Amino acid sequence: MARGGINKREMDRWARDFVKESNKSLERAQRRNPPRVSVQLDAASRAPSGGEGIESSGHLARLLLWLESRTGHGADIKQVQQEISDDAEILALQLEQRGLVKVLWAANGIYALHLSGAGLVETHRQKSLQKDRAARLRHTMDAFHRWLFDTAADRKPVAPELFLTTPAAYFAGSEITETELDAALAHLTQYELVEYLDTEPVTVAITSQGASCALTGGSVQDHINQPRPGTTYNNYMPNAKGVIIGEQQHFTQNNTDGVDPTLFVQLAGYIGQVSPILGLPESDRVELERVAQDLHDEATSGNPEPGRLRQFATQLKDKLLEGASTMAATQGIQMAEQALTALV
């Protein structure tokens, strides 16, 4: 007998049995959920942190804001599938990797998720982003441009309002409106990435320049901000009804008189593109297109006369102010003002 009445041999046997049972318990736990422990640890090292970027996702910001609106800030996975998306588990995992939700597991997978403290803070950032008009317009231009390229890269005509039924038509969890889509289309048309087609109803198609922009992988703003040549003015002129006659598609002019006709050529082409969707009476639309044609003719002449450029651009601006209230008209007014300012 050892001191104190404890048998050393009994103690050693007890220790061996304890270690053996502990190892068995650990092995059973690993067999029950082997991949989740290792994969999650590995994924966590690579996962994005915070909510940066989810405002442009079709579903992530929506899910986050939906959880925040619920009592207790949680939901089971079936509710998420019904309210947000069939890909509920993937969305939950993406938000969990960012630390924005806590996921609860059952033997057969995720059964519930709950907004974390970081997720609650992120919902306030998303709500602030919803009010950022510039960010919303940038997103709408990028999202529509990419959707159009994926949907009709062969330049087939597409009804633009179909975009509003897609998951991409959300920003920071809120729906993109028709007005915002009109504004995005106005910019995309101005920069010749998209063209309106004179169909009934009106459709749009991606241009060759728009396809090239999509293939670079950058944003629309990246494309717009590229430096442009300063001495030779190359303007893609789509065959818009009432504006471009014949088969001329490219206008090049070496100008030595100090008058840059670029903005006026763009204005004329833009008006011809959007005139069918401005909601003008037929007689007003015909007159608008006639003035746009006059402006185009003057701007593409060998020696554009500043007074005539000012006259036609001012007439277009006034007609848009009088008869149209869409975002496309607003964009045309802004283009006219920019062109007129260039003459000063």
XYZ file of C-alpha atoms in Angstrom:
344
model
C 0.000 0.000 0.000
C 1.233 3.484 -0.830
C 1.268 6.351 1.638
C -2.195 7.615 2.525
C -3.786 4.297 1.565
C -3.709 4.894 -2.240
C -2.580 1.947 -4.400
C -0.228 3.204 -7.162
C -1.147 0.349 -9.497
C -4.832 1.220 -9.195
C -4.052 4.859 -9.872
C -2.107 4.017 -13.077
C -4.946 1.797 -14.318
C -7.474 4.570 -13.691
C -5.322 7.102 -15.613
C -4.931 4.772 -18.601
C -8.682 4.149 -18.722
C -9.408 7.884 -18.491
C -7.124 8.700 -21.441
C -8.577 5.843 -23.467
C -12.163 6.972 -22.924
C -11.247 10.610 -23.687
C -9.724 9.589 -27.001
C -12.814 7.567 -27.873
C -15.050 10.548 -27.093
C -12.939 12.809 -29.309
C -13.017 10.296 -32.178
C -16.806 10.019 -31.898
C -17.155 13.816 -32.029
C -14.934 14.010 -35.113
C -16.906 11.264 -36.855
C -20.178 13.116 -36.202
C -18.944 16.347 -37.808
C -15.511 15.873 -39.385
C -15.541 18.342 -42.294
C -17.190 21.292 -40.580
C -14.457 21.809 -37.987
C -11.547 21.696 -40.426
C -13.211 23.441 -43.364
C -14.624 26.262 -41.296
C -11.262 26.986 -39.724
C -9.632 27.039 -43.137
C -12.393 29.165 -44.652
C -12.243 31.630 -41.788
C -8.615 32.430 -42.633
C -9.642 33.408 -46.162
C -13.143 34.793 -45.578
C -13.875 38.487 -46.161
C -14.531 40.423 -43.002
C -17.337 42.868 -42.378
C -20.030 43.863 -44.829
C -17.986 45.578 -47.537
C -19.374 44.675 -50.932
C -22.625 43.052 -49.861
C -24.588 46.136 -50.933
C -24.092 45.033 -54.537
C -25.231 41.477 -53.856
C -28.704 40.506 -54.950
C -29.553 38.788 -51.664
C -26.961 39.255 -48.886
C -27.950 42.778 -47.848
C -31.639 41.890 -48.183
C -31.185 38.915 -45.861
C -29.285 41.003 -43.318
C -31.952 43.718 -43.243
C -34.742 41.143 -43.123
C -33.183 39.513 -40.054
C -32.832 42.924 -38.408
C -36.554 43.566 -38.937
C -37.569 40.367 -37.142
C -38.242 40.139 -33.419
C -35.142 38.618 -31.872
C -33.212 39.096 -35.150
C -33.297 35.400 -36.048
C -35.047 32.918 -38.343
C -34.989 29.244 -39.271
C -33.522 28.301 -42.624
C -36.879 27.388 -44.169
C -38.172 30.902 -43.513
C -35.112 32.333 -45.278
C -35.761 30.051 -48.250
C -39.347 31.298 -48.486
C -38.626 35.002 -47.994
C -35.228 35.583 -49.625
C -33.816 32.792 -51.780
C -33.660 29.043 -52.295
C -29.895 29.351 -51.751
C -30.502 30.163 -48.105
C -27.727 27.966 -46.691
C -25.080 29.453 -48.990
C -26.188 32.965 -48.074
C -26.075 32.100 -44.382
C -22.541 30.727 -44.695
C -21.358 33.786 -46.598
C -22.685 36.091 -43.905
C -21.256 33.848 -41.171
C -17.800 34.021 -42.772
C -18.045 37.791 -42.592
C -19.048 37.621 -38.935
C -22.467 39.156 -39.620
C -24.644 36.217 -38.490
C -24.384 33.235 -36.190
C -25.384 29.922 -37.711
C -26.980 27.095 -35.732
C -26.380 23.542 -36.943
C -28.364 20.346 -36.728
C -27.333 16.842 -37.759
C -28.627 17.399 -41.313
C -27.261 20.934 -41.810
C -28.124 24.521 -40.896
C -31.464 24.897 -39.170
C -31.382 28.562 -38.068
C -29.358 31.784 -38.126
C -29.220 34.853 -35.951
C -27.923 38.385 -36.533
C -24.626 39.032 -34.725
C -23.568 42.290 -33.107
C -21.420 43.106 -36.143
C -24.382 42.283 -38.383
C -26.614 44.688 -36.484
C -24.065 47.461 -36.988
C -23.812 46.569 -40.690
C -27.555 46.993 -41.180
C -27.193 50.661 -40.273
C -24.451 51.071 -42.896
C -26.674 49.451 -45.517
C -29.562 51.773 -44.665
C -27.260 54.770 -45.075
C -26.073 53.461 -48.452
C -29.679 53.221 -49.626
C -29.794 57.037 -49.512
C -26.562 57.505 -51.513
C -27.891 58.485 -54.956
C -24.494 58.424 -56.655
C -23.702 54.953 -55.324
C -27.133 53.694 -56.393
C -26.651 55.063 -59.926
C -23.163 53.550 -60.231
C -24.500 50.181 -59.107
C -27.463 50.348 -61.480
C -25.231 51.175 -64.444
C -22.816 48.360 -63.633
C -25.514 45.806 -62.822
C -27.644 46.570 -65.884
C -24.637 46.672 -68.199
C -23.408 43.284 -66.977
C -26.927 41.805 -67.107
C -27.375 43.027 -70.675
C -24.021 41.570 -71.706
C -24.853 38.196 -70.115
C -28.387 38.193 -71.509
C -27.766 39.439 -75.029
C -24.062 39.715 -75.766
C -24.904 39.035 -79.434
C -26.615 42.477 -79.445
C -30.127 41.127 -79.687
C -32.775 43.623 -78.526
C -33.998 43.224 -74.948
C -36.763 44.984 -73.012
C -34.817 46.907 -70.319
C -37.538 46.566 -67.677
C -36.846 42.807 -67.512
C -33.748 43.728 -65.518
C -35.965 44.897 -62.647
C -37.170 41.309 -62.092
C -33.648 39.978 -61.449
C -31.743 39.680 -58.128
C -29.226 42.215 -59.458
C -31.898 44.941 -59.326
C -31.214 45.619 -55.646
C -28.773 47.943 -53.938
C -28.083 47.762 -50.205
C -31.152 45.597 -49.846
C -33.579 48.009 -51.546
C -35.132 47.688 -55.000
C -33.842 49.680 -57.963
C -36.709 51.818 -59.297
C -37.758 52.424 -62.893
C -36.629 56.029 -62.515
C -33.158 54.899 -61.464
C -33.026 52.471 -64.376
C -33.973 55.299 -66.761
C -31.134 57.423 -65.375
C -28.654 54.558 -65.743
C -29.776 53.947 -69.320
C -29.365 57.633 -70.101
C -25.725 57.510 -68.969
C -25.004 54.202 -70.694
C -26.466 55.594 -73.908
C -24.570 58.849 -73.600
C -21.286 56.932 -73.373
C -22.296 54.606 -76.217
C -22.276 51.383 -74.206
C -25.980 50.758 -74.880
C -28.262 51.828 -77.732
C -32.027 52.183 -77.935
C -33.751 50.387 -80.788
C -36.834 51.816 -82.454
C -39.133 48.890 -81.683
C -42.562 48.640 -80.128
C -42.202 48.428 -77.196
C -38.797 50.089 -77.014
C -35.837 47.749 -76.567
C -32.113 48.202 -75.979
C -28.992 46.397 -77.133
C -25.383 46.438 -76.041
C -22.982 48.146 -78.434
C -19.608 46.802 -79.531
C -18.035 49.356 -77.202
C -20.293 48.132 -74.383
C -19.199 44.548 -74.990
C -15.552 45.597 -74.894
C -16.165 47.402 -71.608
C -17.730 44.270 -70.097
C -14.826 42.089 -71.228
C -12.270 44.273 -69.436
C -13.867 43.324 -66.119
C -13.863 46.907 -64.870
C -16.770 49.124 -63.953
C -18.661 51.442 -66.266
C -17.077 54.366 -64.425
C -13.601 52.972 -65.135
C -14.471 52.944 -68.834
C -15.911 56.465 -68.750
C -12.844 57.828 -66.958
C -10.410 56.575 -69.601
C -8.543 59.450 -71.287
C -9.934 60.474 -74.651
C -7.927 61.944 -77.578
C -7.983 65.722 -77.619
C -7.472 66.622 -81.284
C -9.448 64.080 -83.305
C -13.076 63.504 -82.368
C -14.289 59.944 -82.997
C -17.954 59.519 -82.189
C -19.947 56.332 -82.642
C -23.237 57.353 -84.200
C -25.889 54.628 -83.996
C -28.646 54.540 -86.611
C -31.271 56.121 -84.393
C -34.590 57.004 -85.989
C -34.744 60.555 -87.271
C -31.125 61.390 -86.477
C -28.663 59.369 -88.492
C -29.420 58.980 -92.184
C -27.656 56.441 -94.379
C -24.965 54.081 -93.199
C -22.444 56.463 -91.675
C -21.407 55.083 -88.268
C -18.193 56.920 -87.429
C -17.504 60.620 -87.504
C -13.921 61.905 -87.500
C -13.107 65.590 -87.684
C -9.817 67.411 -87.322
C -10.872 70.767 -85.916
C -8.553 73.754 -86.085
C -11.006 76.592 -85.363
C -11.295 76.102 -81.603
C -14.833 74.654 -81.782
C -15.113 71.146 -80.364
C -18.273 69.619 -81.884
C -17.993 66.393 -79.883
C -20.589 67.269 -77.246
C -23.044 68.480 -79.887
C -22.675 65.295 -81.954
C -23.232 63.235 -78.809
C -26.269 65.323 -77.863
C -27.843 64.861 -81.303
C -27.240 61.122 -81.256
C -28.570 60.792 -77.731
C -31.795 62.653 -78.525
C -32.359 60.411 -81.517
C -31.876 57.356 -79.329
C -34.204 58.321 -76.503
C -36.878 60.310 -78.367
C -39.275 57.288 -78.553
C -39.317 56.901 -74.751
C -39.723 60.545 -73.734
C -43.515 60.328 -73.768
C -43.918 63.284 -76.124
C -46.900 63.740 -78.476
C -46.095 62.534 -81.969
C -45.838 66.031 -83.444
C -43.453 67.172 -80.666
C -41.331 64.043 -81.059
C -40.998 64.610 -84.817
C -39.996 68.245 -84.246
C -37.474 67.239 -81.563
C -35.861 64.752 -83.934
C -35.785 67.341 -86.733
C -33.838 69.787 -84.555
C -31.522 66.974 -83.469
C -30.880 66.190 -87.136
C -30.109 69.859 -87.834
C -27.680 69.898 -84.910
C -26.027 66.719 -86.120
C -25.630 68.102 -89.643
C -24.071 71.316 -88.385
C -21.772 69.613 -85.878
C -20.462 67.158 -88.470
C -19.958 69.763 -91.195
C -16.493 70.792 -92.295
C -16.635 74.070 -90.361
C -19.292 74.091 -87.577
C -20.621 77.565 -86.894
C -20.813 78.279 -83.133
C -23.984 80.371 -83.456
C -25.903 77.590 -85.183
C -24.627 75.004 -82.713
C -25.874 77.205 -79.878
C -29.226 77.763 -81.609
C -30.002 74.069 -82.168
C -28.727 72.911 -78.761
C -30.809 75.607 -77.041
C -33.901 74.548 -78.991
C -33.409 70.920 -77.913
C -32.974 71.947 -74.302
C -36.113 74.116 -74.360
C -38.214 71.383 -75.989
C -37.081 68.861 -73.374
C -37.884 71.305 -70.575
C -41.345 71.937 -72.010
C -42.551 68.476 -72.825
C -40.755 65.708 -70.951
C -40.166 64.824 -67.307
C -38.340 61.472 -67.451
C -34.787 60.836 -66.317
C -33.839 60.348 -69.969
C -35.061 63.891 -70.664
C -33.173 65.224 -67.641
C -30.007 63.624 -68.940
C -30.582 65.242 -72.336
C -31.010 68.646 -70.693
C -27.742 68.181 -68.813
C -25.948 67.176 -72.022
C -27.292 70.270 -73.787
C -26.111 72.495 -70.935
C -22.645 70.913 -71.042
C -22.414 71.435 -74.801
C -23.520 75.066 -74.518
C -21.044 75.713 -71.723
C -18.238 74.442 -73.979
C -18.944 77.304 -76.391
C -18.373 79.993 -73.775
